[in-house]
mmCIF file of C-alpha atoms and ligand atoms in Angstrom:
data_model
loop_
_atom_site.group_PDB
_atom_site.id
_atom_site.type_symbol
_atom_site.label_atom_id
_atom_site.label_comp_id
_atom_site.label_asym_id
_atom_site.label_seq_id
_atom_site.Cartn_x
_atom_site.Cartn_y
_atom_site.Cartn_z
ATOM 1 C CA MET E 1 1.323 -8.015 28.404
ATOM 2 C CA LYS E 2 -0.774 -5.428 26.595
ATOM 3 C CA PHE E 3 -1.232 -5.601 22.807
ATOM 4 C CA PHE E 4 -1.396 -2.307 20.950
ATOM 5 C CA ILE E 5 -1.992 -2.339 17.205
ATOM 6 C CA ASP E 6 0.431 -0.316 15.105
ATOM 7 C CA THR E 7 -1.729 1.052 12.320
ATOM 8 C CA GLY E 8 -3.668 3.987 10.876
ATOM 9 C CA ILE E 9 -6.226 1.712 9.217
ATOM 10 C CA THR E 10 -9.465 1.772 11.259
ATOM 11 C CA GLU E 11 -10.747 -1.405 9.626
ATOM 12 C CA GLU E 12 -7.708 -3.293 10.905
ATOM 13 C CA ILE E 13 -8.361 -1.932 14.396
ATOM 14 C CA LYS E 14 -11.982 -3.138 14.286
ATOM 15 C CA GLU E 15 -10.996 -6.621 13.062
ATOM 16 C CA ALA E 16 -8.353 -6.902 15.773
ATOM 17 C CA GLN E 17 -10.852 -5.733 18.409
ATOM 18 C CA LYS E 18 -13.144 -8.653 17.566
ATOM 19 C CA ARG E 19 -10.299 -10.946 18.676
ATOM 20 C CA GLY E 20 -9.428 -9.041 21.845
ATOM 21 C CA TRP E 21 -6.114 -7.828 20.483
ATOM 22 C CA VAL E 22 -6.516 -4.075 21.016
ATOM 23 C CA ASP E 23 -5.493 -2.646 24.382
ATOM 24 C CA GLY E 24 -4.403 0.499 22.546
ATOM 25 C CA VAL E 25 -3.217 1.924 19.217
ATOM 26 C CA THR E 26 0.021 3.509 18.047
ATOM 27 C CA THR E 27 0.382 5.672 14.966
ATOM 28 C CA ASN E 28 3.288 7.580 13.457
ATOM 29 C CA PRO E 29 3.602 10.061 10.549
ATOM 30 C CA SER E 30 4.238 7.225 8.044
ATOM 31 C CA LEU E 31 1.120 5.339 9.174
ATOM 32 C CA VAL E 32 -0.962 8.533 9.085
ATOM 33 C CA ALA E 33 0.183 9.178 5.508
ATOM 34 C CA LYS E 34 -0.941 5.660 4.502
ATOM 35 C CA ALA E 35 -4.376 6.264 6.060
ATOM 36 C CA GLY E 36 -5.167 9.036 3.556
ATOM 37 C CA LYS E 37 -6.797 11.266 6.189
ATOM 38 C CA THR E 38 -5.682 14.346 8.097
ATOM 39 C CA HIS E 39 -3.945 13.603 11.387
ATOM 40 C CA GLU E 40 -6.834 15.130 13.331
ATOM 41 C CA GLU E 41 -9.475 13.170 11.395
ATOM 42 C CA LEU E 42 -7.621 9.893 11.925
ATOM 43 C CA ILE E 43 -6.967 10.321 15.654
ATOM 44 C CA LYS E 44 -10.581 11.389 16.264
ATOM 45 C CA GLU E 45 -11.810 8.363 14.257
ATOM 46 C CA ILE E 46 -9.592 5.976 16.237
ATOM 47 C CA CYS E 47 -10.646 7.519 19.559
ATOM 48 C CA GLU E 48 -14.282 6.841 18.625
ATOM 49 C CA VAL E 49 -13.647 3.072 18.486
ATOM 50 C CA VAL E 50 -10.802 2.502 20.983
ATOM 51 C CA GLU E 51 -10.931 2.975 24.758
ATOM 52 C CA GLY E 52 -7.219 2.361 25.447
ATOM 53 C CA PRO E 53 -4.230 4.662 24.839
ATOM 54 C CA VAL E 54 -3.938 6.124 21.321
ATOM 55 C CA SER E 55 -0.480 7.429 20.423
ATOM 56 C CA ALA E 56 -0.406 10.482 18.123
ATOM 57 C CA GLU E 57 2.990 11.865 17.071
ATOM 58 C CA VAL E 58 4.020 15.511 16.899
ATOM 59 C CA LEU E 59 5.839 16.841 13.832
ATOM 60 C CA SER E 60 7.676 19.790 15.388
ATOM 61 C CA LEU E 61 11.399 19.374 16.053
ATOM 62 C CA GLU E 62 11.684 22.050 18.739
ATOM 63 C CA ALA E 63 10.293 21.776 22.274
ATOM 64 C CA GLU E 64 7.990 24.798 22.000
ATOM 65 C CA GLY E 65 6.286 23.427 18.906
ATOM 66 C CA MET E 66 6.105 19.909 20.350
ATOM 67 C CA ILE E 67 4.409 21.229 23.466
ATOM 68 C CA SER E 68 1.830 23.299 21.577
ATOM 69 C CA GLU E 69 1.138 20.429 19.163
ATOM 70 C CA GLY E 70 0.859 18.016 22.088
ATOM 71 C CA LEU E 71 -1.644 20.240 23.887
ATOM 72 C CA GLU E 72 -3.791 20.319 20.721
ATOM 73 C CA LEU E 73 -3.515 16.549 20.143
ATOM 74 C CA ALA E 74 -4.533 15.880 23.754
ATOM 75 C CA LYS E 75 -7.810 17.709 23.072
ATOM 76 C CA LEU E 76 -8.792 15.092 20.446
ATOM 77 C CA GLY E 77 -9.580 12.457 23.061
ATOM 78 C CA GLN E 78 -8.857 11.460 26.653
ATOM 79 C CA GLN E 79 -7.116 8.361 25.268
ATOM 80 C CA VAL E 80 -4.537 10.411 23.365
ATOM 81 C CA VAL E 81 -0.905 9.819 24.304
ATOM 82 C CA VAL E 82 1.417 12.370 22.715
ATOM 83 C CA LYS E 83 4.268 10.709 20.827
ATOM 84 C CA ILE E 84 7.527 12.649 21.138
ATOM 85 C CA PRO E 85 10.780 11.748 19.329
ATOM 86 C CA MET E 86 13.802 11.040 21.553
ATOM 87 C CA GLY E 87 16.203 13.993 21.795
ATOM 88 C CA ASP E 88 17.035 16.984 23.994
ATOM 89 C CA GLU E 89 14.127 19.015 22.622
ATOM 90 C CA GLY E 90 11.819 16.062 23.092
ATOM 91 C CA MET E 91 12.805 15.632 26.736
ATOM 92 C CA ILE E 92 12.007 19.278 27.426
ATOM 93 C CA ALA E 93 8.582 18.719 25.847
ATOM 94 C CA VAL E 94 7.959 15.474 27.761
ATOM 95 C CA ARG E 95 8.714 17.173 31.085
ATOM 96 C CA GLU E 96 6.394 20.097 30.303
ATOM 97 C CA LEU E 97 3.547 17.895 29.042
ATOM 98 C CA ALA E 98 3.927 15.550 32.017
ATOM 99 C CA SER E 99 3.692 18.545 34.373
ATOM 100 C CA LYS E 100 0.326 19.286 32.761
ATOM 101 C CA GLY E 101 -0.851 15.704 33.246
ATOM 102 C CA ILE E 102 -0.543 14.792 29.575
ATOM 103 C CA LYS E 103 0.729 11.284 28.840
ATOM 104 C CA THR E 104 3.643 10.872 26.443
ATOM 105 C CA ASN E 105 5.234 8.065 24.451
ATOM 106 C CA VAL E 106 8.913 8.667 23.640
ATOM 107 C CA THR E 107 9.589 7.154 20.223
ATOM 108 C CA LEU E 108 12.574 6.342 17.984
ATOM 109 C CA VAL E 109 14.483 4.933 20.962
ATOM 110 C CA PHE E 110 17.489 2.740 20.083
ATOM 111 C CA SER E 111 19.599 2.659 23.252
ATOM 112 C CA ALA E 112 19.075 1.909 26.934
ATOM 113 C CA LEU E 113 20.486 5.304 27.877
ATOM 114 C CA GLN E 114 17.873 6.992 25.681
ATOM 115 C CA ALA E 115 15.226 4.931 27.502
ATOM 116 C CA LEU E 116 16.705 6.044 30.842
ATOM 117 C CA LEU E 117 16.380 9.691 29.787
ATOM 118 C CA ALA E 118 12.753 9.101 28.750
ATOM 119 C CA ALA E 119 11.910 7.640 32.162
ATOM 120 C CA LYS E 120 13.704 10.455 34.007
ATOM 121 C CA ALA E 121 11.720 12.995 31.945
ATOM 122 C CA GLY E 122 8.470 11.400 33.091
ATOM 123 C CA ALA E 123 7.383 9.635 29.910
ATOM 124 C CA SER E 124 4.372 7.313 30.266
ATOM 125 C CA PHE E 125 5.714 4.974 27.571
ATOM 126 C CA VAL E 126 9.034 4.391 25.826
ATOM 127 C CA SER E 127 9.093 2.905 22.294
ATOM 128 C CA PRO E 128 12.323 1.031 21.527
ATOM 129 C CA PHE E 129 12.313 0.002 17.841
ATOM 130 C CA VAL E 130 13.492 -3.625 17.865
ATOM 131 C CA GLY E 131 12.881 -4.406 14.176
ATOM 132 C CA ARG E 132 14.937 -1.502 12.933
ATOM 133 C CA LEU E 133 17.842 -2.571 15.171
ATOM 134 C CA ASP E 134 17.581 -6.113 13.777
ATOM 135 C CA ASP E 135 17.509 -4.628 10.277
ATOM 136 C CA ILE E 136 21.058 -3.246 10.778
ATOM 137 C CA GLY E 137 22.421 -6.482 12.249
ATOM 138 C CA SER E 138 21.953 -5.538 15.903
ATOM 139 C CA THR E 139 19.731 -7.476 18.331
ATOM 140 C CA GLY E 140 16.696 -5.442 19.255
ATOM 141 C CA MET E 141 15.536 -7.691 22.067
ATOM 142 C CA VAL E 142 18.806 -7.202 23.968
ATOM 143 C CA LEU E 143 17.804 -3.549 24.237
ATOM 144 C CA ILE E 144 14.487 -4.587 25.785
ATOM 145 C CA GLU E 145 16.333 -6.709 28.378
ATOM 146 C CA GLU E 146 18.591 -3.753 29.242
ATOM 147 C CA ILE E 147 15.675 -1.340 29.622
ATOM 148 C CA ARG E 148 13.717 -3.820 31.747
ATOM 149 C CA THR E 149 16.721 -4.205 34.078
ATOM 150 C CA ILE E 150 17.297 -0.454 34.398
ATOM 151 C CA TYR E 151 13.618 0.373 34.958
ATOM 152 C CA ASP E 152 13.312 -2.375 37.585
ATOM 153 C CA ASN E 153 16.556 -1.295 39.288
ATOM 154 C CA TYR E 154 15.154 2.175 39.940
ATOM 155 C CA GLY E 155 11.407 1.579 40.041
ATOM 156 C CA PHE E 156 10.546 3.716 37.011
ATOM 157 C CA ASP E 157 6.837 3.663 36.120
ATOM 158 C CA THR E 158 7.464 4.300 32.421
ATOM 159 C CA GLU E 159 6.000 1.402 30.441
ATOM 160 C CA ILE E 160 8.211 -0.446 27.943
ATOM 161 C CA LEU E 161 6.258 -0.420 24.657
ATOM 162 C CA VAL E 162 8.146 -2.720 22.273
ATOM 163 C CA ALA E 163 7.795 -1.264 18.777
ATOM 164 C CA SER E 164 8.921 -2.019 15.221
ATOM 165 C CA VAL E 165 7.763 -5.598 15.716
ATOM 166 C CA ARG E 166 8.391 -7.724 12.618
ATOM 167 C CA HIS E 167 7.324 -11.267 13.604
ATOM 168 C CA PRO E 168 5.809 -13.421 16.425
ATOM 169 C CA GLN E 169 9.255 -14.159 17.917
ATOM 170 C CA HIS E 170 9.542 -10.496 18.898
ATOM 171 C CA ILE E 171 6.264 -10.820 20.815
ATOM 172 C CA LEU E 172 7.347 -14.052 22.534
ATOM 173 C CA GLU E 173 10.675 -12.594 23.618
ATOM 174 C CA ALA E 174 9.051 -9.356 24.776
ATOM 175 C CA ALA E 175 6.659 -11.375 26.962
ATOM 176 C CA LEU E 176 9.501 -13.513 28.380
ATOM 177 C CA ILE E 177 11.524 -10.406 29.226
ATOM 178 C CA GLY E 178 8.513 -8.720 30.845
ATOM 179 C CA ALA E 179 7.846 -5.804 28.525
ATOM 180 C CA ASP E 180 4.632 -3.976 29.402
ATOM 181 C CA VAL E 181 3.310 -3.570 25.861
ATOM 182 C CA VAL E 182 3.999 -4.675 22.305
ATOM 183 C CA THR E 183 2.674 -2.633 19.410
ATOM 184 C CA VAL E 184 2.125 -4.893 16.438
ATOM 185 C CA PRO E 185 1.021 -4.611 12.813
ATOM 186 C CA TYR E 186 -2.231 -6.471 12.101
ATOM 187 C CA GLY E 187 -0.488 -8.945 9.798
ATOM 188 C CA VAL E 188 1.807 -10.114 12.594
ATOM 189 C CA LEU E 189 -1.039 -10.373 15.127
ATOM 190 C CA ALA E 190 -2.932 -12.560 12.649
ATOM 191 C CA LYS E 191 -0.116 -15.141 12.744
ATOM 192 C CA LEU E 192 -0.187 -15.747 16.510
ATOM 193 C CA SER E 193 -3.051 -18.244 16.709
ATOM 194 C CA ARG E 194 -1.701 -20.408 13.883
ATOM 195 C CA HIS E 195 0.387 -23.603 14.317
ATOM 196 C CA PRO E 196 0.830 -26.409 11.757
ATOM 197 C CA LEU E 197 0.099 -29.099 14.376
ATOM 198 C CA THR E 198 -3.129 -27.334 15.360
ATOM 199 C CA GLN E 199 -4.248 -27.333 11.744
ATOM 200 C CA SER E 200 -3.201 -30.918 11.044
ATOM 201 C CA GLY E 201 -4.842 -32.085 14.269
ATOM 202 C CA LEU E 202 -8.084 -30.332 13.361
ATOM 203 C CA ASP E 203 -7.984 -31.772 9.844
ATOM 204 C CA GLN E 204 -7.587 -35.267 11.291
ATOM 205 C CA PHE E 205 -10.422 -34.755 13.793
ATOM 206 C CA MET E 206 -12.715 -33.632 10.979
ATOM 207 C CA LYS E 207 -11.679 -36.592 8.841
ATOM 208 C CA ASP E 208 -12.284 -39.068 11.679
ATOM 209 C CA ALA E 209 -15.559 -37.428 12.595
ATOM 210 C CA GLN E 210 -16.816 -38.369 9.165
ATOM 211 C CA LYS E 211 -16.389 -42.045 10.152
ATOM 212 C CA SER E 212 -18.247 -41.817 13.451
ATOM 213 C CA ILE E 213 -21.798 -43.104 13.650
ATOM 214 C CA HIS E 214 -24.381 -40.361 13.481
ATOM 215 C CA THR E 215 -27.778 -41.062 14.999
HETATM 216 O O1 G3P V 301 5.013 2.988 15.010
HETATM 217 C C1 G3P V 301 6.230 2.799 15.648
HETATM 218 C C2 G3P V 301 6.957 1.578 15.140
HETATM 219 O O2 G3P V 301 6.230 0.419 15.495
HETATM 220 C C3 G3P V 301 7.164 1.585 13.645
HETATM 221 O O3 G3P V 301 8.081 0.595 13.363
HETATM 222 O O4 G3P V 301 9.967 -0.113 11.915
HETATM 223 O O5 G3P V 301 7.640 -0.907 11.432
HETATM 224 O O6 G3P V 301 8.221 1.477 10.992
HETATM 225 P P1 G3P V 301 8.489 0.254 11.851
#
């Protein structure tokens, strides 16, 4: 399973890269705003340090504007994947961009039928937001299971990019289901290597090592 990091903070990307956690990057308008840079500056900066896919989201709400924005974003780097919000206008844009060989990531997906539309439109990635579904008392990972089943039933190439990840359990369940990608905030990635028994075992080894005979 590929790990993308969900951030607009380049320093987080670099720290995660040291640990082998960055197969790609996803951004969105909220993350760009937090970065304190223009969208173009940020995407160019990320493309200078990341070889994998870099998702950059359009702001237009109509297909024509999405397409023209997407064409411009694609010029910022060969890694750029144009992020398009789910909707009728977005599907028109995805089809047009795909016909021009430009990769897309359909975002703000909350149902399996939306994911089916994204695949039929030729999206490279689909971003179902599991955390936001959990936030309203639904079960985000059930959506991932449904999408995995539908995509496998019909052989769609669209990659399932699990997004809105809130904790390590989302990553575990995504891997068990067979999602292609998870996009994860740095703070959640940083939790994955930790386990209380690992720490207590290491502490005990260090304590016992003090007792061993040193030549
Ligand atoms: O960037 C897409 C998605 O991962 C954002 O999720 O719910 O943390 O804003 P959220």
